[in-house]
């Protein structure tokens, strides 16, 4: 939604990122955009790369406006070390707001107190290896777990992006990305539900962490 896009542009601009946006892409234009990003001159001068996709989706694909699908894995693979050496050793964060199937994530009850919202200590890795795996230094944030719907409010935007922007705004100055995304998980999982045919459904974000160290955004802006 435009609300999500505006919120993402605002927070990452405040965090000191150079932000470019594209919308309503066909499959061909999506392919060209990925190729352009992979071959962008001066890419190795940046300290972090973030790509955000706001789309409809299903079966691990993004739906393009011409009715064709773009596989998420194809996008991510394009930025692996053997395909995009300019980003070797540089954190790459992919944020994907899209459905990943048609299953409903029905809510269940728990028999014990939920854990608190405390942060987690993360060991910082200071040694830089001479060589690394091609898939190293990726962090992939999906709005929902595999196979499930993701949800949005037509006025305020998607549940996931709302929470992500809120957490980044509040904690960017003191927490690493993985810790902040754990906060996002909790906010989305416990803070929202939707009624489908008399039963409540919820949403659980899903992250893949292949970072070799803690990712701090070192913003120029603090809340």
PDB file of C-alpha atoms in Angstrom:
ATOM      1  CA  UNK A   1       0.000   0.000   0.000  1.00  0.00           C
ATOM      2  CA  UNK A   2       1.031   3.624  -0.411  1.00  0.00           C
ATOM      3  CA  UNK A   3       0.949   3.998   3.388  1.00  0.00           C
ATOM      4  CA  UNK A   4       3.548   1.230   3.764  1.00  0.00           C
ATOM      5  CA  UNK A   5       5.712   2.660   0.983  1.00  0.00           C
ATOM      6  CA  UNK A   6       5.654   6.147   2.486  1.00  0.00           C
ATOM      7  CA  UNK A   7       6.469   4.813   5.976  1.00  0.00           C
ATOM      8  CA  UNK A   8       9.390   2.744   4.688  1.00  0.00           C
ATOM      9  CA  UNK A   9      10.838   5.655   2.703  1.00  0.00           C
ATOM     10  CA  UNK A  10      10.541   7.979   5.688  1.00  0.00           C
ATOM     11  CA  UNK A  11      12.199   5.731   8.277  1.00  0.00           C
ATOM     12  CA  UNK A  12      15.095   4.598   6.078  1.00  0.00           C
ATOM     13  CA  UNK A  13      15.752   8.155   4.924  1.00  0.00           C
ATOM     14  CA  UNK A  14      15.919   9.216   8.565  1.00  0.00           C
ATOM     15  CA  UNK A  15      18.289   6.315   9.234  1.00  0.00           C
ATOM     16  CA  UNK A  16      20.711   7.763   6.684  1.00  0.00           C
ATOM     17  CA  UNK A  17      19.982   5.451   3.755  1.00  0.00           C
ATOM     18  CA  UNK A  18      19.958   6.554   0.130  1.00  0.00           C
ATOM     19  CA  UNK A  19      16.416   5.551  -0.903  1.00  0.00           C
ATOM     20  CA  UNK A  20      15.143   4.722  -4.390  1.00  0.00           C
ATOM     21  CA  UNK A  21      11.596   3.499  -5.024  1.00  0.00           C
ATOM     22  CA  UNK A  22       9.779   1.841  -7.907  1.00  0.00           C
ATOM     23  CA  UNK A  23       6.135   0.810  -8.137  1.00  0.00           C
ATOM     24  CA  UNK A  24       3.740  -1.248 -10.268  1.00  0.00           C
ATOM     25  CA  UNK A  25       6.462  -3.262 -12.002  1.00  0.00           C
ATOM     26  CA  UNK A  26       5.953  -5.855 -14.711  1.00  0.00           C
ATOM     27  CA  UNK A  27       8.003  -9.055 -14.572  1.00  0.00           C
ATOM     28  CA  UNK A  28      10.348  -7.657 -17.229  1.00  0.00           C
ATOM     29  CA  UNK A  29      10.838  -4.399 -15.323  1.00  0.00           C
ATOM     30  CA  UNK A  30      11.410  -6.326 -12.090  1.00  0.00           C
ATOM     31  CA  UNK A  31      14.132  -8.386 -13.811  1.00  0.00           C
ATOM     32  CA  UNK A  32      15.773  -5.214 -15.114  1.00  0.00           C
ATOM     33  CA  UNK A  33      15.586  -3.558 -11.702  1.00  0.00           C
ATOM     34  CA  UNK A  34      17.283  -6.494  -9.967  1.00  0.00           C
ATOM     35  CA  UNK A  35      19.985  -6.551 -12.662  1.00  0.00           C
ATOM     36  CA  UNK A  36      20.487  -2.797 -12.268  1.00  0.00           C
ATOM     37  CA  UNK A  37      20.857  -3.086  -8.483  1.00  0.00           C
ATOM     38  CA  UNK A  38      23.319  -5.966  -8.723  1.00  0.00           C
ATOM     39  CA  UNK A  39      25.501  -4.043 -11.171  1.00  0.00           C
ATOM     40  CA  UNK A  40      25.130  -0.606  -9.570  1.00  0.00           C
ATOM     41  CA  UNK A  41      28.460   1.238  -9.683  1.00  0.00           C
ATOM     42  CA  UNK A  42      29.908   2.021  -6.293  1.00  0.00           C
ATOM     43  CA  UNK A  43      27.851  -0.644  -4.522  1.00  0.00           C
ATOM     44  CA  UNK A  44      30.911  -1.712  -2.527  1.00  0.00           C
ATOM     45  CA  UNK A  45      31.190   1.762  -0.977  1.00  0.00           C
ATOM     46  CA  UNK A  46      28.009   1.277   1.060  1.00  0.00           C
ATOM     47  CA  UNK A  47      27.999  -0.260   4.537  1.00  0.00           C
ATOM     48  CA  UNK A  48      24.561  -1.908   4.237  1.00  0.00           C
ATOM     49  CA  UNK A  49      22.082  -2.805   1.488  1.00  0.00           C
ATOM     50  CA  UNK A  50      18.318  -3.001   2.119  1.00  0.00           C
ATOM     51  CA  UNK A  51      15.649  -4.023  -0.410  1.00  0.00           C
ATOM     52  CA  UNK A  52      11.954  -3.808   0.500  1.00  0.00           C
ATOM     53  CA  UNK A  53       9.218  -5.486  -1.551  1.00  0.00           C
ATOM     54  CA  UNK A  54       5.544  -4.608  -1.010  1.00  0.00           C
ATOM     55  CA  UNK A  55       3.403  -6.884  -3.123  1.00  0.00           C
ATOM     56  CA  UNK A  56       0.783  -9.558  -3.364  1.00  0.00           C
ATOM     57  CA  UNK A  57       2.352 -12.996  -3.389  1.00  0.00           C
ATOM     58  CA  UNK A  58       1.925 -16.746  -3.187  1.00  0.00           C
ATOM     59  CA  UNK A  59       4.083 -19.877  -3.370  1.00  0.00           C
ATOM     60  CA  UNK A  60       7.292 -17.950  -2.600  1.00  0.00           C
ATOM     61  CA  UNK A  61       6.697 -15.568  -5.520  1.00  0.00           C
ATOM     62  CA  UNK A  62       5.850 -11.882  -5.874  1.00  0.00           C
ATOM     63  CA  UNK A  63       2.933 -11.020  -8.164  1.00  0.00           C
ATOM     64  CA  UNK A  64       3.873  -8.483 -10.852  1.00  0.00           C
ATOM     65  CA  UNK A  65       1.309  -6.109 -12.375  1.00  0.00           C
ATOM     66  CA  UNK A  66       1.269  -7.969 -15.705  1.00  0.00           C
ATOM     67  CA  UNK A  67       0.055 -11.164 -14.019  1.00  0.00           C
ATOM     68  CA  UNK A  68       3.458 -12.880 -14.039  1.00  0.00           C
ATOM     69  CA  UNK A  69       5.338 -14.012 -10.941  1.00  0.00           C
ATOM     70  CA  UNK A  70       8.884 -13.313  -9.789  1.00  0.00           C
ATOM     71  CA  UNK A  71      10.455 -15.945  -7.558  1.00  0.00           C
ATOM     72  CA  UNK A  72      11.769 -14.491  -4.312  1.00  0.00           C
ATOM     73  CA  UNK A  73      14.689 -16.932  -4.359  1.00  0.00           C
ATOM     74  CA  UNK A  74      15.727 -15.641  -7.791  1.00  0.00           C
ATOM     75  CA  UNK A  75      15.913 -12.104  -6.401  1.00  0.00           C
ATOM     76  CA  UNK A  76      17.938 -13.108  -3.362  1.00  0.00           C
ATOM     77  CA  UNK A  77      20.248 -15.419  -5.327  1.00  0.00           C
ATOM     78  CA  UNK A  78      21.155 -12.517  -7.627  1.00  0.00           C
ATOM     79  CA  UNK A  79      22.830 -10.814  -4.652  1.00  0.00           C
ATOM     80  CA  UNK A  80      24.865 -13.799  -3.442  1.00  0.00           C
ATOM     81  CA  UNK A  81      28.615 -13.409  -3.377  1.00  0.00           C
ATOM     82  CA  UNK A  82      29.281 -15.301  -6.583  1.00  0.00           C
ATOM     83  CA  UNK A  83      26.765 -13.153  -8.501  1.00  0.00           C
ATOM     84  CA  UNK A  84      27.283  -9.804  -6.768  1.00  0.00           C
ATOM     85  CA  UNK A  85      30.868  -9.671  -5.445  1.00  0.00           C
ATOM     86  CA  UNK A  86      30.559  -5.933  -4.749  1.00  0.00           C
ATOM     87  CA  UNK A  87      28.405  -6.755  -1.718  1.00  0.00           C
ATOM     88  CA  UNK A  88      30.643  -9.472  -0.288  1.00  0.00           C
ATOM     89  CA  UNK A  89      31.051  -8.878   3.444  1.00  0.00           C
ATOM     90  CA  UNK A  90      28.322  -6.211   3.423  1.00  0.00           C
ATOM     91  CA  UNK A  91      25.014  -6.903   5.246  1.00  0.00           C
ATOM     92  CA  UNK A  92      22.088  -7.415   2.872  1.00  0.00           C
ATOM     93  CA  UNK A  93      18.610  -7.091   4.387  1.00  0.00           C
ATOM     94  CA  UNK A  94      15.568  -8.116   2.346  1.00  0.00           C
ATOM     95  CA  UNK A  95      12.147  -7.125   3.721  1.00  0.00           C
ATOM     96  CA  UNK A  96       9.228  -8.838   2.006  1.00  0.00           C
ATOM     97  CA  UNK A  97       5.645  -7.796   2.692  1.00  0.00           C
ATOM     98  CA  UNK A  98       3.591 -10.333   0.753  1.00  0.00           C
ATOM     99  CA  UNK A  99       1.419 -13.387   1.307  1.00  0.00           C
ATOM    100  CA  UNK A 100       3.221 -16.731   1.077  1.00  0.00           C
ATOM    101  CA  UNK A 101       0.179 -18.948   0.589  1.00  0.00           C
ATOM    102  CA  UNK A 102      -3.518 -19.241   1.371  1.00  0.00           C
ATOM    103  CA  UNK A 103      -3.447 -20.880   4.800  1.00  0.00           C
ATOM    104  CA  UNK A 104      -4.900 -19.148   7.840  1.00  0.00           C
ATOM    105  CA  UNK A 105      -2.740 -18.960  10.957  1.00  0.00           C
ATOM    106  CA  UNK A 106      -5.466 -19.695  13.526  1.00  0.00           C
ATOM    107  CA  UNK A 107      -4.795 -18.495  17.040  1.00  0.00           C
ATOM    108  CA  UNK A 108      -4.185 -20.977  19.858  1.00  0.00           C
ATOM    109  CA  UNK A 109      -4.038 -20.521  23.617  1.00  0.00           C
ATOM    110  CA  UNK A 110      -0.947 -20.953  25.777  1.00  0.00           C
ATOM    111  CA  UNK A 111      -0.812 -22.442  29.266  1.00  0.00           C
ATOM    112  CA  UNK A 112       1.987 -20.298  30.694  1.00  0.00           C
ATOM    113  CA  UNK A 113       2.982 -16.651  30.820  1.00  0.00           C
ATOM    114  CA  UNK A 114       4.407 -15.301  27.606  1.00  0.00           C
ATOM    115  CA  UNK A 115       8.029 -14.149  27.799  1.00  0.00           C
ATOM    116  CA  UNK A 116       8.736 -10.504  28.413  1.00  0.00           C
ATOM    117  CA  UNK A 117       9.752  -7.921  25.896  1.00  0.00           C
ATOM    118  CA  UNK A 118      13.325  -7.655  27.091  1.00  0.00           C
ATOM    119  CA  UNK A 119      16.134  -7.306  24.596  1.00  0.00           C
ATOM    120  CA  UNK A 120      18.790  -9.952  24.014  1.00  0.00           C
ATOM    121  CA  UNK A 121      22.525  -9.662  24.337  1.00  0.00           C
ATOM    122  CA  UNK A 122      24.173 -10.429  21.018  1.00  0.00           C
ATOM    123  CA  UNK A 123      27.839 -11.331  20.810  1.00  0.00           C
ATOM    124  CA  UNK A 124      29.685  -9.107  18.393  1.00  0.00           C
ATOM    125  CA  UNK A 125      31.960 -10.859  15.924  1.00  0.00           C
ATOM    126  CA  UNK A 126      35.049  -8.737  15.326  1.00  0.00           C
ATOM    127  CA  UNK A 127      37.258 -11.076  13.267  1.00  0.00           C
ATOM    128  CA  UNK A 128      36.804 -10.642   9.530  1.00  0.00           C
ATOM    129  CA  UNK A 129      37.481 -13.884   7.612  1.00  0.00           C
ATOM    130  CA  UNK A 130      39.540 -13.927   4.426  1.00  0.00           C
ATOM    131  CA  UNK A 131      36.827 -15.860   2.586  1.00  0.00           C
ATOM    132  CA  UNK A 132      33.131 -16.365   3.333  1.00  0.00           C
ATOM    133  CA  UNK A 133      30.257 -18.457   1.926  1.00  0.00           C
ATOM    134  CA  UNK A 134      28.439 -16.943  -1.051  1.00  0.00           C
ATOM    135  CA  UNK A 135      25.213 -16.797   0.969  1.00  0.00           C
ATOM    136  CA  UNK A 136      26.784 -15.074   3.994  1.00  0.00           C
ATOM    137  CA  UNK A 137      25.623 -11.750   5.436  1.00  0.00           C
ATOM    138  CA  UNK A 138      21.979 -11.999   4.385  1.00  0.00           C
ATOM    139  CA  UNK A 139      19.056 -11.178   6.646  1.00  0.00           C
ATOM    140  CA  UNK A 140      15.633 -11.899   5.152  1.00  0.00           C
ATOM    141  CA  UNK A 141      12.467 -10.670   6.837  1.00  0.00           C
ATOM    142  CA  UNK A 142       9.167 -12.079   5.633  1.00  0.00           C
ATOM    143  CA  UNK A 143       5.855 -10.614   6.782  1.00  0.00           C
ATOM    144  CA  UNK A 144       4.516 -14.094   7.421  1.00  0.00           C
ATOM    145  CA  UNK A 145       5.551 -17.726   7.806  1.00  0.00           C
ATOM    146  CA  UNK A 146       5.651 -20.013   4.726  1.00  0.00           C
ATOM    147  CA  UNK A 147       2.230 -20.907   3.351  1.00  0.00           C
ATOM    148  CA  UNK A 148       0.252 -18.231   5.197  1.00  0.00           C
ATOM    149  CA  UNK A 149      -1.605 -15.038   4.435  1.00  0.00           C
ATOM    150  CA  UNK A 150      -0.314 -11.651   5.553  1.00  0.00           C
ATOM    151  CA  UNK A 151      -2.747  -8.861   6.410  1.00  0.00           C
ATOM    152  CA  UNK A 152      -3.065  -5.119   6.093  1.00  0.00           C
ATOM    153  CA  UNK A 153      -5.374  -2.343   7.153  1.00  0.00           C
ATOM    154  CA  UNK A 154      -6.498  -0.225   4.205  1.00  0.00           C
ATOM    155  CA  UNK A 155      -6.032   2.945   6.265  1.00  0.00           C
ATOM    156  CA  UNK A 156      -2.923   2.293   8.387  1.00  0.00           C
ATOM    157  CA  UNK A 157      -1.054  -0.216   6.215  1.00  0.00           C
ATOM    158  CA  UNK A 158       0.079  -3.811   6.719  1.00  0.00           C
ATOM    159  CA  UNK A 159       0.479  -5.229  10.235  1.00  0.00           C
ATOM    160  CA  UNK A 160       4.101  -6.185   9.601  1.00  0.00           C
ATOM    161  CA  UNK A 161       5.295  -2.901   8.100  1.00  0.00           C
ATOM    162  CA  UNK A 162       3.447  -0.884  10.770  1.00  0.00           C
ATOM    163  CA  UNK A 163       5.291  -2.755  13.519  1.00  0.00           C
ATOM    164  CA  UNK A 164       8.635  -2.761  11.704  1.00  0.00           C
ATOM    165  CA  UNK A 165       8.597   1.024  11.271  1.00  0.00           C
ATOM    166  CA  UNK A 166       7.455   1.541  14.872  1.00  0.00           C
ATOM    167  CA  UNK A 167      10.258  -0.636  16.257  1.00  0.00           C
ATOM    168  CA  UNK A 168      12.953   0.841  13.994  1.00  0.00           C
ATOM    169  CA  UNK A 169      11.886   4.336  15.019  1.00  0.00           C
ATOM    170  CA  UNK A 170      12.034   3.537  18.739  1.00  0.00           C
ATOM    171  CA  UNK A 171      15.044   1.206  19.032  1.00  0.00           C
ATOM    172  CA  UNK A 172      17.354   1.962  16.059  1.00  0.00           C
ATOM    173  CA  UNK A 173      19.858   3.786  18.247  1.00  0.00           C
ATOM    174  CA  UNK A 174      20.473   0.963  20.729  1.00  0.00           C
ATOM    175  CA  UNK A 175      19.582  -2.454  19.267  1.00  0.00           C
ATOM    176  CA  UNK A 176      20.733  -4.640  16.394  1.00  0.00           C
ATOM    177  CA  UNK A 177      18.381  -5.690  13.606  1.00  0.00           C
ATOM    178  CA  UNK A 178      17.839  -9.236  14.868  1.00  0.00           C
ATOM    179  CA  UNK A 179      16.802  -8.017  18.320  1.00  0.00           C
ATOM    180  CA  UNK A 180      14.484  -5.419  16.811  1.00  0.00           C
ATOM    181  CA  UNK A 181      12.880  -8.024  14.551  1.00  0.00           C
ATOM    182  CA  UNK A 182      12.168 -10.188  17.606  1.00  0.00           C
ATOM    183  CA  UNK A 183      10.228  -7.209  18.948  1.00  0.00           C
ATOM    184  CA  UNK A 184       8.394  -6.975  15.619  1.00  0.00           C
ATOM    185  CA  UNK A 185       7.529 -10.686  15.846  1.00  0.00           C
ATOM    186  CA  UNK A 186       5.960 -10.164  19.253  1.00  0.00           C
ATOM    187  CA  UNK A 187       4.028  -7.042  18.246  1.00  0.00           C
ATOM    188  CA  UNK A 188       2.552  -8.651  15.144  1.00  0.00           C
ATOM    189  CA  UNK A 189       1.838 -12.032  16.762  1.00  0.00           C
ATOM    190  CA  UNK A 190       0.179 -10.655  19.899  1.00  0.00           C
ATOM    191  CA  UNK A 191      -1.072  -7.255  18.807  1.00  0.00           C
ATOM    192  CA  UNK A 192      -3.294  -8.090  15.840  1.00  0.00           C
ATOM    193  CA  UNK A 193      -5.963 -10.591  14.879  1.00  0.00           C
ATOM    194  CA  UNK A 194      -8.656 -10.893  12.226  1.00  0.00           C
ATOM    195  CA  UNK A 195     -11.943 -12.794  12.326  1.00  0.00           C
ATOM    196  CA  UNK A 196     -12.554 -15.339   9.551  1.00  0.00           C
ATOM    197  CA  UNK A 197     -15.842 -17.263   9.605  1.00  0.00           C
ATOM    198  CA  UNK A 198     -16.161 -16.964  13.371  1.00  0.00           C
ATOM    199  CA  UNK A 199     -12.531 -17.826  14.195  1.00  0.00           C
ATOM    200  CA  UNK A 200      -9.634 -15.507  14.881  1.00  0.00           C
ATOM    201  CA  UNK A 201      -6.499 -15.700  12.759  1.00  0.00           C
ATOM    202  CA  UNK A 202      -3.133 -14.128  13.469  1.00  0.00           C
ATOM    203  CA  UNK A 203       0.133 -13.528  11.657  1.00  0.00           C
ATOM    204  CA  UNK A 204       3.689 -14.624  12.468  1.00  0.00           C
ATOM    205  CA  UNK A 205       6.631 -12.883  10.775  1.00  0.00           C
ATOM    206  CA  UNK A 206       9.490 -15.113   9.676  1.00  0.00           C
ATOM    207  CA  UNK A 207      13.176 -14.245   9.480  1.00  0.00           C
ATOM    208  CA  UNK A 208      16.220 -15.966   8.025  1.00  0.00           C
ATOM    209  CA  UNK A 209      19.475 -14.869   9.667  1.00  0.00           C
ATOM    210  CA  UNK A 210      22.705 -15.560   7.779  1.00  0.00           C
ATOM    211  CA  UNK A 211      24.597 -12.573   9.171  1.00  0.00           C
ATOM    212  CA  UNK A 212      28.153 -13.146  10.371  1.00  0.00           C
ATOM    213  CA  UNK A 213      27.898 -10.370  12.947  1.00  0.00           C
ATOM    214  CA  UNK A 214      25.394  -8.067  14.606  1.00  0.00           C
ATOM    215  CA  UNK A 215      23.819  -5.513  12.260  1.00  0.00           C
ATOM    216  CA  UNK A 216      23.445  -2.044  13.771  1.00  0.00           C
ATOM    217  CA  UNK A 217      22.040   0.658  11.517  1.00  0.00           C
ATOM    218  CA  UNK A 218      24.077   3.537  13.070  1.00  0.00           C
ATOM    219  CA  UNK A 219      21.429   6.109  12.213  1.00  0.00           C
ATOM    220  CA  UNK A 220      21.750   9.824  11.767  1.00  0.00           C
ATOM    221  CA  UNK A 221      18.305  10.021  13.379  1.00  0.00           C
ATOM    222  CA  UNK A 222      17.180   8.955  16.831  1.00  0.00           C
ATOM    223  CA  UNK A 223      13.651   8.872  18.193  1.00  0.00           C
TER     224      UNK A 223
END
